[in-house]
Amino acid sequence: MANFVLVHGAWHGGWCYRDTARALRAAGHTVHTPTHSGVGERAHQSAENITLETHIRDVCGCIEAEELQDVILCGHSYGGMVITGVADRMPSRIKALVYLDAFVPDHGQSLTDLLRIALPPEVAAGFLGAFHGTALENHSGLMAPIPAEAFGIKAENRAWVDRRCVGQPLATFEMPLLLKGAGAAVPQRLYILADGWDPSPFRHFAAKVDGQPGWRVTKLASSHDVMVDMPAELAAELMTLG
């Protein structure tokens, strides 16, 4: 049986993997869904000085505390930034990396850098304007969540997602990811593209890694929040790595 660590994206929490985790556990796997500092049930810890590095340490701490080995580490969206950092710090514990409609950064890149690369200039400007506008509005340094509807999430699930998402520090999006290159030792990488919504920056990353050694790319006809709209299908795809 496999050890899964499922890492959520921006504004979410471990709650978003509820149904996927249930399916994996029913099949006998061990599943952890850590929540980043400042969001989800840890929203009371929110502060503008939380960074990407904080969230990388959150996930490393989970893996260390649970004494996990041979981890299948899945990151959704912003979580791709996080799992890349985690793999660089503890590659010997990671069996496979799964980028779930996620950013795939190189050394020195921030999420805002990747948006500028992956989207047409006018679309990227819209996203970045939303990032900075809501953070400046209340002088809070927190970016308000983008509504579920914008990510194509099924109508019946939007209220739940919008209700649970909270603001996230702008610094997490603007901090460059610093890598030593140790993550290259992780033997397997899977990119899952959510192929049911647009404008998606993640088509860029799926195309970039397609055909590269050690990578496999697959598609699910889903909104951006695959774990919310297609939890059983996601669990089945993850179990191909177990």
Backbone as CSV, one residue per row, in Angstrom:
resi,resn,N_x,N_y,N_z,CA_x,CA_y,CA_z,C_x,C_y,C_z
1,MET,0.827,-1.199,0.000,0.000,0.000,0.000,0.867,1.257,0.000
2,ALA,0.348,2.321,-0.563,1.137,3.529,-0.781,0.895,4.573,0.305
3,ASN,1.857,5.495,0.418,1.735,6.662,1.295,1.501,7.896,0.427
4,PHE,0.310,8.451,0.507,-0.035,9.645,-0.260,-0.010,10.877,0.640
5,VAL,0.610,11.941,0.168,0.506,13.257,0.796,-0.067,14.184,-0.265
6,LEU,-1.263,14.701,-0.005,-2.010,15.499,-0.974,-1.952,16.964,-0.549
7,VAL,-1.353,17.786,-1.375,-1.082,19.190,-1.049,-2.036,20.081,-1.838
8,HIS,-2.753,20.913,-1.125,-3.786,21.759,-1.754,-3.176,22.993,-2.398
9,GLY,-4.022,23.714,-3.124,-3.607,24.931,-3.795,-3.956,26.179,-3.004
10,ALA,-3.854,27.325,-3.657,-4.085,28.612,-3.009,-5.507,28.713,-2.461
11,TRP,-5.617,29.341,-1.298,-6.871,29.687,-0.623,-7.621,28.477,-0.051
12,HIS,-7.245,27.278,-0.445,-7.922,26.066,0.003,-7.333,25.575,1.325
13,GLY,-7.635,24.362,1.679,-7.049,23.678,2.824,-7.118,22.190,2.541
14,GLY,-6.638,21.400,3.476,-6.703,19.957,3.301,-8.109,19.435,3.081
15,TRP,-9.104,20.223,3.468,-10.522,19.850,3.317,-10.895,19.519,1.878
16,CYS,-10.228,20.136,0.914,-10.653,19.975,-0.488,-10.416,18.558,-1.003
17,TYR,-9.536,17.809,-0.339,-9.252,16.421,-0.751,-10.136,15.406,-0.025
18,ARG,-11.170,15.853,0.636,-12.005,14.973,1.470,-12.416,13.695,0.745
19,ASP,-13.005,13.828,-0.422,-13.565,12.656,-1.108,-12.484,11.815,-1.789
20,THR,-11.441,12.465,-2.292,-10.331,11.713,-2.873,-9.618,10.907,-1.793
21,ALA,-9.391,11.522,-0.645,-8.733,10.815,0.461,-9.577,9.635,0.924
22,ARG,-10.894,9.823,0.968,-11.779,8.729,1.391,-11.650,7.540,0.442
23,ALA,-11.588,7.807,-0.869,-11.470,6.727,-1.845,-10.126,6.010,-1.726
24,LEU,-9.069,6.760,-1.512,-7.749,6.149,-1.367,-7.656,5.314,-0.101
25,ARG,-8.212,5.817,0.985,-8.187,5.065,2.249,-9.025,3.802,2.155
26,ALA,-10.134,3.883,1.449,-10.980,2.700,1.278,-10.243,1.592,0.532
27,ALA,-9.277,1.977,-0.287,-8.465,0.999,-1.017,-7.264,0.528,-0.195
28,GLY,-7.134,1.029,1.035,-6.091,0.560,1.936,-4.853,1.424,2.020
29,HIS,-4.847,2.573,1.361,-3.668,3.428,1.357,-3.650,4.370,2.561
30,THR,-2.460,4.839,2.900,-2.284,5.869,3.918,-2.330,7.233,3.243
31,VAL,-3.126,8.136,3.787,-3.312,9.443,3.146,-3.188,10.555,4.184
32,HIS,-2.398,11.553,3.866,-2.301,12.768,4.680,-2.641,13.968,3.805
33,THR,-3.407,14.907,4.366,-3.822,16.100,3.628,-3.470,17.340,4.456
34,PRO,-2.194,17.664,4.573,-1.798,18.794,5.418,-2.351,20.117,4.899
35,THR,-2.647,21.008,5.841,-3.131,22.351,5.505,-2.027,23.361,5.757
36,HIS,-1.825,24.263,4.805,-0.785,25.277,4.927,-1.118,26.291,6.020
37,SER,-0.082,26.856,6.584,-0.248,27.933,7.564,-1.090,29.064,6.973
38,GLY,-2.101,29.495,7.713,-2.873,30.673,7.343,-4.134,30.438,6.541
39,VAL,-4.433,29.174,6.177,-5.651,28.885,5.419,-6.352,27.677,6.059
40,GLY,-7.540,27.348,5.523,-8.285,26.216,6.057,-8.501,26.345,7.550
41,GLU,-8.336,25.253,8.262,-8.516,25.273,9.716,-7.378,26.001,10.432
42,ARG,-6.379,26.439,9.651,-5.269,27.211,10.213,-5.373,28.692,9.832
43,ALA,-6.572,29.126,9.443,-6.774,30.513,9.027,-6.486,31.491,10.156
44,HIS,-6.633,31.039,11.396,-6.355,31.925,12.531,-4.868,32.293,12.622
45,GLN,-4.020,31.568,11.886,-2.586,31.851,11.871,-2.199,32.798,10.734
46,SER,-3.170,33.267,9.999,-2.876,34.064,8.812,-2.110,35.338,9.159
47,ALA,-1.118,35.655,8.330,-0.329,36.881,8.484,0.344,37.179,7.156
48,GLU,0.582,38.469,6.897,1.148,38.858,5.607,2.592,38.381,5.440
49,ASN,3.253,37.958,6.520,4.641,37.514,6.406,4.783,36.015,6.176
50,ILE,3.688,35.297,5.960,3.758,33.905,5.540,4.195,33.864,4.078
51,THR,5.134,32.977,3.756,5.685,32.909,2.410,5.583,31.494,1.857
52,LEU,6.013,31.336,0.620,6.103,30.010,0.007,6.981,29.093,0.852
53,GLU,8.063,29.616,1.382,8.956,28.808,2.219,8.226,28.265,3.446
54,THR,7.340,29.063,4.022,6.537,28.592,5.162,5.755,27.350,4.775
55,HIS,5.130,27.387,3.621,4.282,26.274,3.194,5.109,25.044,2.823
56,ILE,6.278,25.249,2.259,7.175,24.117,2.002,7.537,23.444,3.327
57,ARG,7.851,24.238,4.325,8.202,23.681,5.636,7.010,23.006,6.288
58,ASP,5.807,23.511,6.055,4.603,22.848,6.573,4.537,21.401,6.090
59,VAL,4.732,21.202,4.795,4.600,19.865,4.212,5.783,18.985,4.598
60,CYS,6.994,19.542,4.594,8.152,18.781,5.074,7.922,18.322,6.509
61,GLY,7.343,19.198,7.321,7.073,18.858,8.714,6.094,17.711,8.851
62,CYS,5.093,17.680,7.993,4.130,16.579,7.995,4.831,15.259,7.667
63,ILE,5.642,15.257,6.627,6.329,14.030,6.207,7.285,13.554,7.304
64,GLU,7.984,14.500,7.923,8.918,14.134,8.990,8.184,13.624,10.227
65,ALA,7.136,14.327,10.634,6.417,13.950,11.846,5.731,12.605,11.714
66,GLU,5.226,12.311,10.524,4.551,11.031,10.291,5.537,9.922,9.911
67,GLU,6.826,10.277,9.817,7.902,9.330,9.497,7.604,8.545,8.214
68,LEU,7.250,9.294,7.174,6.842,8.692,5.908,8.024,8.467,4.982
69,GLN,7.972,7.365,4.265,8.925,7.051,3.209,8.134,6.665,1.960
70,ASP,8.794,6.647,0.814,8.156,6.249,-0.446,6.850,7.012,-0.670
71,VAL,6.900,8.313,-0.501,5.714,9.167,-0.560,5.346,9.472,-2.013
72,ILE,4.073,9.338,-2.323,3.521,9.871,-3.560,2.975,11.248,-3.208
73,LEU,3.652,12.278,-3.670,3.395,13.658,-3.256,2.667,14.386,-4.377
74,CYS,1.435,14.775,-4.117,0.575,15.413,-5.110,0.335,16.866,-4.735
75,GLY,0.540,17.770,-5.684,0.294,19.183,-5.448,-0.654,19.758,-6.478
76,HIS,-1.690,20.449,-5.994,-2.682,21.068,-6.871,-2.372,22.548,-7.057
77,SER,-2.320,23.001,-8.311,-2.229,24.424,-8.640,-0.996,25.060,-7.973
78,TYR,-1.201,26.035,-7.085,-0.090,26.610,-6.302,0.709,25.525,-5.589
79,GLY,0.050,24.417,-5.248,0.731,23.318,-4.580,1.877,22.740,-5.387
80,GLY,1.903,22.977,-6.700,3.045,22.561,-7.506,4.319,23.282,-7.097
81,MET,4.180,24.552,-6.693,5.331,25.290,-6.172,5.840,24.624,-4.900
82,VAL,4.900,24.241,-4.052,5.233,23.677,-2.742,5.912,22.317,-2.890
83,ILE,5.319,21.420,-3.680,5.885,20.067,-3.757,7.245,20.068,-4.448
84,THR,7.471,21.015,-5.350,8.790,21.120,-5.969,9.833,21.460,-4.916
85,GLY,9.484,22.361,-4.015,10.388,22.714,-2.923,10.598,21.574,-1.945
86,VAL,9.529,20.845,-1.638,9.639,19.714,-0.721,10.552,18.643,-1.307
87,ALA,10.373,18.320,-2.580,11.192,17.296,-3.224,12.666,17.693,-3.246
88,ASP,12.951,18.972,-3.346,14.327,19.446,-3.351,14.986,19.266,-1.984
89,ARG,14.175,19.283,-0.931,14.691,19.181,0.430,14.782,17.747,0.935
90,MET,13.895,16.878,0.472,13.892,15.498,0.970,13.622,14.501,-0.151
91,PRO,14.451,14.497,-1.200,14.179,13.626,-2.348,14.181,12.136,-2.000
92,SER,14.935,11.740,-1.001,15.024,10.312,-0.673,13.719,9.759,-0.112
93,ARG,12.837,10.636,0.329,11.555,10.190,0.887,10.437,10.167,-0.152
94,ILE,10.692,10.702,-1.351,9.635,10.871,-2.347,9.766,9.808,-3.434
95,LYS,8.693,9.063,-3.632,8.643,8.042,-4.679,8.178,8.620,-6.004
96,ALA,7.232,9.538,-5.940,6.676,10.127,-7.160,6.117,11.505,-6.858
97,LEU,6.173,12.372,-7.850,5.562,13.701,-7.780,4.394,13.765,-8.750
98,VAL,3.273,14.301,-8.272,2.088,14.459,-9.112,1.725,15.936,-9.144
99,TYR,1.724,16.510,-10.331,1.334,17.913,-10.516,-0.106,17.914,-11.028
100,LEU,-1.021,18.289,-10.154,-2.447,18.260,-10.451,-2.888,19.638,-10.934
101,ASP,-2.954,19.811,-12.265,-3.279,21.120,-12.844,-2.474,22.187,-12.109
102,ALA,-1.161,21.998,-12.117,-0.289,22.733,-11.204,0.848,23.439,-11.928
103,PHE,1.427,24.404,-11.239,2.617,25.092,-11.707,3.831,24.185,-11.540
104,VAL,4.735,24.242,-12.516,5.984,23.480,-12.460,7.129,24.491,-12.546
105,PRO,7.648,24.925,-11.415,8.651,25.996,-11.417,10.071,25.485,-11.573
106,ASP,10.912,26.351,-12.086,12.355,26.153,-12.075,12.962,27.045,-10.994
107,HIS,14.235,26.841,-10.744,14.947,27.635,-9.741,14.791,29.130,-10.021
108,GLY,14.446,29.865,-8.973,14.377,31.316,-9.061,13.057,31.873,-9.546
109,GLN,12.089,31.008,-9.855,10.799,31.490,-10.359,9.757,31.560,-9.253
110,SER,8.925,32.564,-9.331,7.766,32.700,-8.448,6.505,32.336,-9.218
111,LEU,5.414,32.206,-8.508,4.147,31.905,-9.185,3.756,33.052,-10.118
112,THR,3.958,34.276,-9.681,3.597,35.392,-10.560,4.476,35.403,-11.822
113,ASP,5.724,34.994,-11.703,6.572,34.857,-12.894,5.962,33.855,-13.867
114,LEU,5.494,32.728,-13.331,4.968,31.658,-14.173,3.661,32.056,-14.848
115,LEU,2.841,32.858,-14.179,1.620,33.343,-14.819,1.960,34.182,-16.041
116,ARG,2.988,35.003,-15.930,3.386,35.852,-17.062,3.893,35.014,-18.235
117,ILE,4.502,33.874,-17.923,5.035,32.995,-18.963,3.936,32.174,-19.623
118,ALA,2.977,31.704,-18.802,2.025,30.690,-19.258,0.767,31.255,-19.907
119,LEU,0.498,32.539,-19.733,-0.744,33.124,-20.241,-0.454,34.265,-21.203
120,PRO,-1.374,34.543,-22.126,-1.236,35.744,-22.963,-1.137,36.985,-22.075
121,PRO,-0.431,38.015,-22.511,-0.180,39.176,-21.650,-1.435,39.786,-21.038
122,GLU,-2.506,39.901,-21.837,-3.704,40.557,-21.312,-4.400,39.691,-20.270
123,VAL,-4.350,38.371,-20.436,-4.965,37.467,-19.451,-4.133,37.439,-18.173
124,ALA,-2.817,37.369,-18.325,-1.932,37.403,-17.160,-2.114,38.694,-16.379
125,ALA,-2.273,39.801,-17.093,-2.466,41.085,-16.421,-3.732,41.087,-15.588
126,GLY,-4.785,40.417,-16.088,-6.016,40.325,-15.321,-5.837,39.548,-14.042
127,PHE,-5.159,38.410,-14.118,-4.890,37.613,-12.923,-4.033,38.395,-11.928
128,LEU,-2.971,39.006,-12.440,-2.052,39.716,-11.547,-2.707,40.958,-10.951
129,GLY,-3.589,41.587,-11.712,-4.329,42.719,-11.163,-5.207,42.294,-10.003
130,ALA,-5.839,41.127,-10.129,-6.648,40.596,-9.031,-5.773,40.269,-7.831
131,PHE,-4.601,39.708,-8.078,-3.684,39.378,-6.989,-3.358,40.623,-6.169
132,HIS,-2.925,41.656,-6.855,-2.460,42.837,-6.143,-3.608,43.716,-5.652
133,GLY,-4.683,43.776,-6.419,-5.792,44.653,-6.046,-6.411,44.298,-4.710
134,THR,-6.720,43.018,-4.514,-7.364,42.631,-3.254,-6.395,42.706,-2.087
135,ALA,-5.106,42.474,-2.342,-4.123,42.567,-1.255,-3.949,44.007,-0.787
136,LEU,-4.044,44.949,-1.736,-3.872,46.358,-1.391,-5.127,46.986,-0.802
137,GLU,-6.271,46.415,-1.157,-7.551,47.045,-0.822,-7.682,47.337,0.666
138,ASN,-7.334,46.364,1.483,-7.467,46.542,2.930,-6.107,46.651,3.622
139,HIS,-5.063,46.912,2.843,-3.705,47.011,3.382,-3.367,45.792,4.231
140,SER,-3.839,44.632,3.772,-3.709,43.419,4.577,-2.603,42.498,4.084
141,GLY,-2.166,42.685,2.840,-1.197,41.762,2.274,-1.785,40.413,1.939
142,LEU,-3.130,40.285,1.998,-3.792,39.017,1.709,-4.574,39.133,0.410
143,MET,-4.434,38.129,-0.446,-5.200,38.113,-1.676,-6.472,37.327,-1.469
144,ALA,-7.613,37.936,-1.784,-8.900,37.252,-1.658,-8.991,36.110,-2.660
145,PRO,-9.733,35.053,-2.319,-9.865,33.927,-3.249,-10.538,34.340,-4.553
146,ILE,-10.114,33.720,-5.648,-10.818,33.852,-6.921,-12.061,32.967,-6.839
147,PRO,-13.235,33.444,-7.235,-14.469,32.655,-7.105,-14.394,31.327,-7.848
148,ALA,-15.056,30.326,-7.291,-15.054,28.974,-7.857,-15.548,28.958,-9.300
149,GLU,-16.492,29.808,-9.610,-17.054,29.833,-10.954,-15.988,30.122,-12.004
150,ALA,-14.994,30.954,-11.663,-13.950,31.311,-12.614,-13.081,30.124,-12.996
151,PHE,-13.055,29.107,-12.155,-12.255,27.908,-12.417,-13.098,26.772,-12.987
152,GLY,-14.353,27.083,-13.352,-15.202,26.083,-13.988,-15.733,25.011,-13.066
153,ILE,-15.659,25.222,-11.766,-16.113,24.215,-10.804,-17.619,24.005,-10.954
154,LYS,-18.048,22.750,-10.827,-19.459,22.415,-10.996,-20.345,23.282,-10.102
155,ALA,-21.491,23.660,-10.627,-22.387,24.571,-9.917,-22.748,24.056,-8.528
156,GLU,-22.943,22.736,-8.415,-23.364,22.179,-7.120,-22.248,22.189,-6.080
157,ASN,-21.008,22.430,-6.517,-19.888,22.435,-5.570,-19.344,23.832,-5.284
158,ARG,-19.812,24.811,-6.035,-19.223,26.148,-5.910,-19.437,26.781,-4.540
159,ALA,-20.610,26.634,-3.981,-20.882,27.269,-2.688,-19.963,26.721,-1.606
160,TRP,-19.731,25.402,-1.640,-18.850,24.783,-0.647,-17.422,25.321,-0.780
161,VAL,-16.925,25.386,-2.011,-15.564,25.864,-2.233,-15.444,27.333,-1.851
162,ASP,-16.387,28.157,-2.285,-16.329,29.586,-1.967,-16.443,29.825,-0.463
163,ARG,-17.233,29.028,0.207,-17.422,29.184,1.659,-16.153,28.822,2.427
164,ARG,-15.412,27.847,1.941,-14.262,27.343,2.678,-12.948,28.068,2.344
165,CYS,-12.861,28.648,1.155,-11.626,29.334,0.776,-11.470,30.651,1.527
166,VAL,-10.221,30.988,1.855,-9.925,32.239,2.566,-8.749,32.933,1.884
167,GLY,-8.526,34.183,2.261,-7.417,34.941,1.701,-6.067,34.310,2.003
168,GLN,-5.116,34.529,1.104,-3.774,33.971,1.265,-2.745,35.082,1.084
169,PRO,-1.673,35.064,1.875,-0.666,36.130,1.777,-0.085,36.276,0.373
170,LEU,-0.023,37.503,-0.094,0.523,37.793,-1.415,1.969,37.318,-1.530
171,ALA,2.694,37.321,-0.415,4.100,36.913,-0.425,4.280,35.473,-0.890
172,THR,3.275,34.628,-0.685,3.403,33.233,-1.118,3.453,33.125,-2.634
173,PHE,2.832,34.065,-3.320,2.808,34.067,-4.782,4.027,34.767,-5.385
174,GLU,4.627,35.664,-4.625,5.698,36.505,-5.173,7.094,36.048,-4.781
175,MET,7.211,35.119,-3.834,8.527,34.648,-3.409,9.110,33.681,-4.442
176,PRO,10.317,33.910,-4.917,10.954,32.956,-5.827,11.263,31.643,-5.109
177,LEU,11.137,30.552,-5.832,11.476,29.239,-5.295,12.970,29.004,-5.514
178,LEU,13.682,28.718,-4.434,15.123,28.491,-4.508,15.390,26.997,-4.420
179,LEU,16.050,26.456,-5.425,16.251,25.016,-5.534,17.738,24.682,-5.664
180,LYS,18.135,23.581,-5.032,19.505,23.066,-5.164,19.633,22.092,-6.336
181,GLY,18.486,21.545,-6.771,18.503,20.565,-7.843,18.388,19.135,-7.367
182,ALA,18.269,18.935,-6.044,18.206,17.577,-5.499,16.932,16.855,-5.895
183,GLY,15.867,17.597,-6.192,14.597,16.977,-6.555,14.653,16.177,-7.840
184,ALA,15.674,16.384,-8.639,15.825,15.631,-9.891,15.964,14.139,-9.639
185,ALA,16.299,13.760,-8.402,16.471,12.348,-8.065,15.148,11.598,-7.916
186,VAL,14.036,12.313,-7.812,12.729,11.650,-7.695,12.451,10.916,-9.005
187,PRO,12.168,9.599,-8.956,12.149,8.803,-10.187,10.917,8.954,-11.070
188,GLN,9.755,9.313,-10.492,8.527,9.371,-11.292,7.864,10.740,-11.167
189,ARG,7.313,11.213,-12.294,6.549,12.461,-12.292,5.321,12.293,-13.189
190,LEU,4.182,12.676,-12.658,2.927,12.618,-13.399,2.312,14.004,-13.436
191,TYR,1.925,14.455,-14.636,1.177,15.711,-14.762,-0.257,15.372,-15.131
192,ILE,-1.217,15.828,-14.304,-2.641,15.641,-14.579,-3.216,16.988,-14.989
193,LEU,-3.588,17.111,-16.245,-4.164,18.358,-16.753,-5.678,18.309,-16.631
194,ALA,-6.249,19.316,-15.999,-7.709,19.476,-15.968,-8.121,20.111,-17.287
195,ASP,-8.769,19.316,-18.125,-8.993,19.704,-19.513,-10.394,20.251,-19.756
196,GLY,-11.058,20.712,-18.677,-12.441,21.142,-18.832,-12.697,22.592,-18.503
197,TRP,-11.638,23.424,-18.474,-11.864,24.847,-18.167,-10.779,25.690,-18.852
198,ASP,-11.079,26.947,-19.041,-10.151,27.920,-19.618,-10.576,29.327,-19.175
199,PRO,-9.666,30.332,-19.233,-8.289,30.243,-19.704,-7.384,29.625,-18.639
200,SER,-6.729,28.561,-18.983,-5.905,27.816,-18.037,-4.423,28.010,-18.331
201,PRO,-3.655,28.450,-17.333,-2.201,28.527,-17.530,-1.544,27.159,-17.526
202,PHE,-2.298,26.137,-17.113,-1.683,24.831,-16.875,-1.490,24.014,-18.143
203,ARG,-2.141,24.404,-19.229,-1.873,23.761,-20.510,-0.409,23.978,-20.907
204,HIS,0.118,25.140,-20.555,1.524,25.443,-20.842,2.446,24.431,-20.164
205,PHE,2.169,24.118,-18.901,3.075,23.243,-18.152,2.925,21.789,-18.586
206,ALA,1.698,21.373,-18.910,1.501,20.015,-19.417,2.277,19.823,-20.723
207,ALA,2.207,20.823,-21.594,2.928,20.733,-22.870,4.440,20.776,-22.661
208,LYS,4.884,21.549,-21.688,6.318,21.702,-21.433,6.947,20.391,-20.985
209,VAL,6.243,19.626,-20.128,6.851,18.409,-19.578,6.532,17.167,-20.403
210,ASP,5.555,17.270,-21.303,5.155,16.109,-22.106,6.346,15.600,-22.927
211,GLY,6.650,14.327,-22.764,7.752,13.727,-23.501,9.098,13.819,-22.821
212,GLN,9.184,14.569,-21.710,10.453,14.647,-20.990,10.707,13.348,-20.232
213,PRO,11.965,12.947,-20.071,12.283,11.717,-19.340,11.725,11.743,-17.920
214,GLY,11.092,10.640,-17.540,10.555,10.521,-16.194,9.158,11.077,-16.010
215,TRP,8.623,11.732,-17.047,7.300,12.359,-16.959,6.261,11.542,-17.726
216,ARG,5.037,11.558,-17.179,3.859,11.075,-17.900,2.777,12.135,-17.766
217,VAL,2.065,12.395,-18.841,0.996,13.403,-18.841,-0.332,12.730,-19.152
218,THR,-1.344,13.063,-18.356,-2.692,12.562,-18.607,-3.678,13.710,-18.445
219,LYS,-4.895,13.512,-18.937,-5.917,14.555,-18.881,-7.193,14.016,-18.249
220,LEU,-7.881,14.877,-17.499,-9.216,14.584,-16.988,-10.129,15.726,-17.413
221,ALA,-11.322,15.390,-17.867,-12.268,16.404,-18.362,-12.942,17.073,-17.178
222,SER,-12.176,17.896,-16.474,-12.612,18.447,-15.196,-12.396,19.949,-15.144
223,SER,-13.024,20.558,-14.149,-12.691,21.919,-13.761,-11.292,21.929,-13.145
224,HIS,-10.829,23.085,-12.749,-9.520,23.204,-12.095,-9.469,22.386,-10.798
225,ASP,-10.552,22.363,-10.043,-10.583,21.628,-8.768,-10.977,20.174,-9.015
226,VAL,-10.040,19.415,-9.550,-10.301,18.019,-9.904,-10.714,17.226,-8.668
227,MET,-10.069,17.490,-7.546,-10.342,16.718,-6.331,-11.740,16.987,-5.778
228,VAL,-12.343,18.099,-6.188,-13.712,18.421,-5.771,-14.728,17.853,-6.753
229,ASP,-14.475,18.034,-8.048,-15.454,17.644,-9.068,-15.312,16.204,-9.559
230,MET,-14.112,15.645,-9.498,-13.894,14.269,-9.974,-13.010,13.500,-8.987
231,PRO,-13.431,13.398,-7.722,-12.563,12.792,-6.703,-12.262,11.322,-6.940
232,ALA,-13.239,10.558,-7.397,-13.012,9.124,-7.622,-12.058,8.913,-8.787
233,GLU,-12.232,9.696,-9.849,-11.365,9.569,-11.015,-9.923,9.972,-10.651
234,LEU,-9.807,11.000,-9.828,-8.471,11.411,-9.388,-7.830,10.314,-8.551
235,ALA,-8.579,9.740,-7.627,-8.029,8.661,-6.795,-7.555,7.504,-7.658
236,ALA,-8.331,7.164,-8.671,-7.953,6.053,-9.560,-6.656,6.364,-10.290
237,GLU,-6.502,7.614,-10.726,-5.278,8.007,-11.426,-4.085,7.969,-10.474
238,LEU,-4.272,8.442,-9.251,-3.181,8.423,-8.277,-2.757,6.996,-7.953
239,MET,-3.700,6.090,-7.914,-3.372,4.706,-7.545,-2.580,3.985,-8.634
240,THR,-2.509,4.561,-9.820,-1.655,3.940,-10.843,-0.175,4.053,-10.463
241,LEU,0.138,4.952,-9.531,1.505,5.135,-9.072,1.838,4.286,-7.861
242,GLY,0.804,3.736,-7.232,1.000,2.949,-6.007,1.472,1.612,-6.294
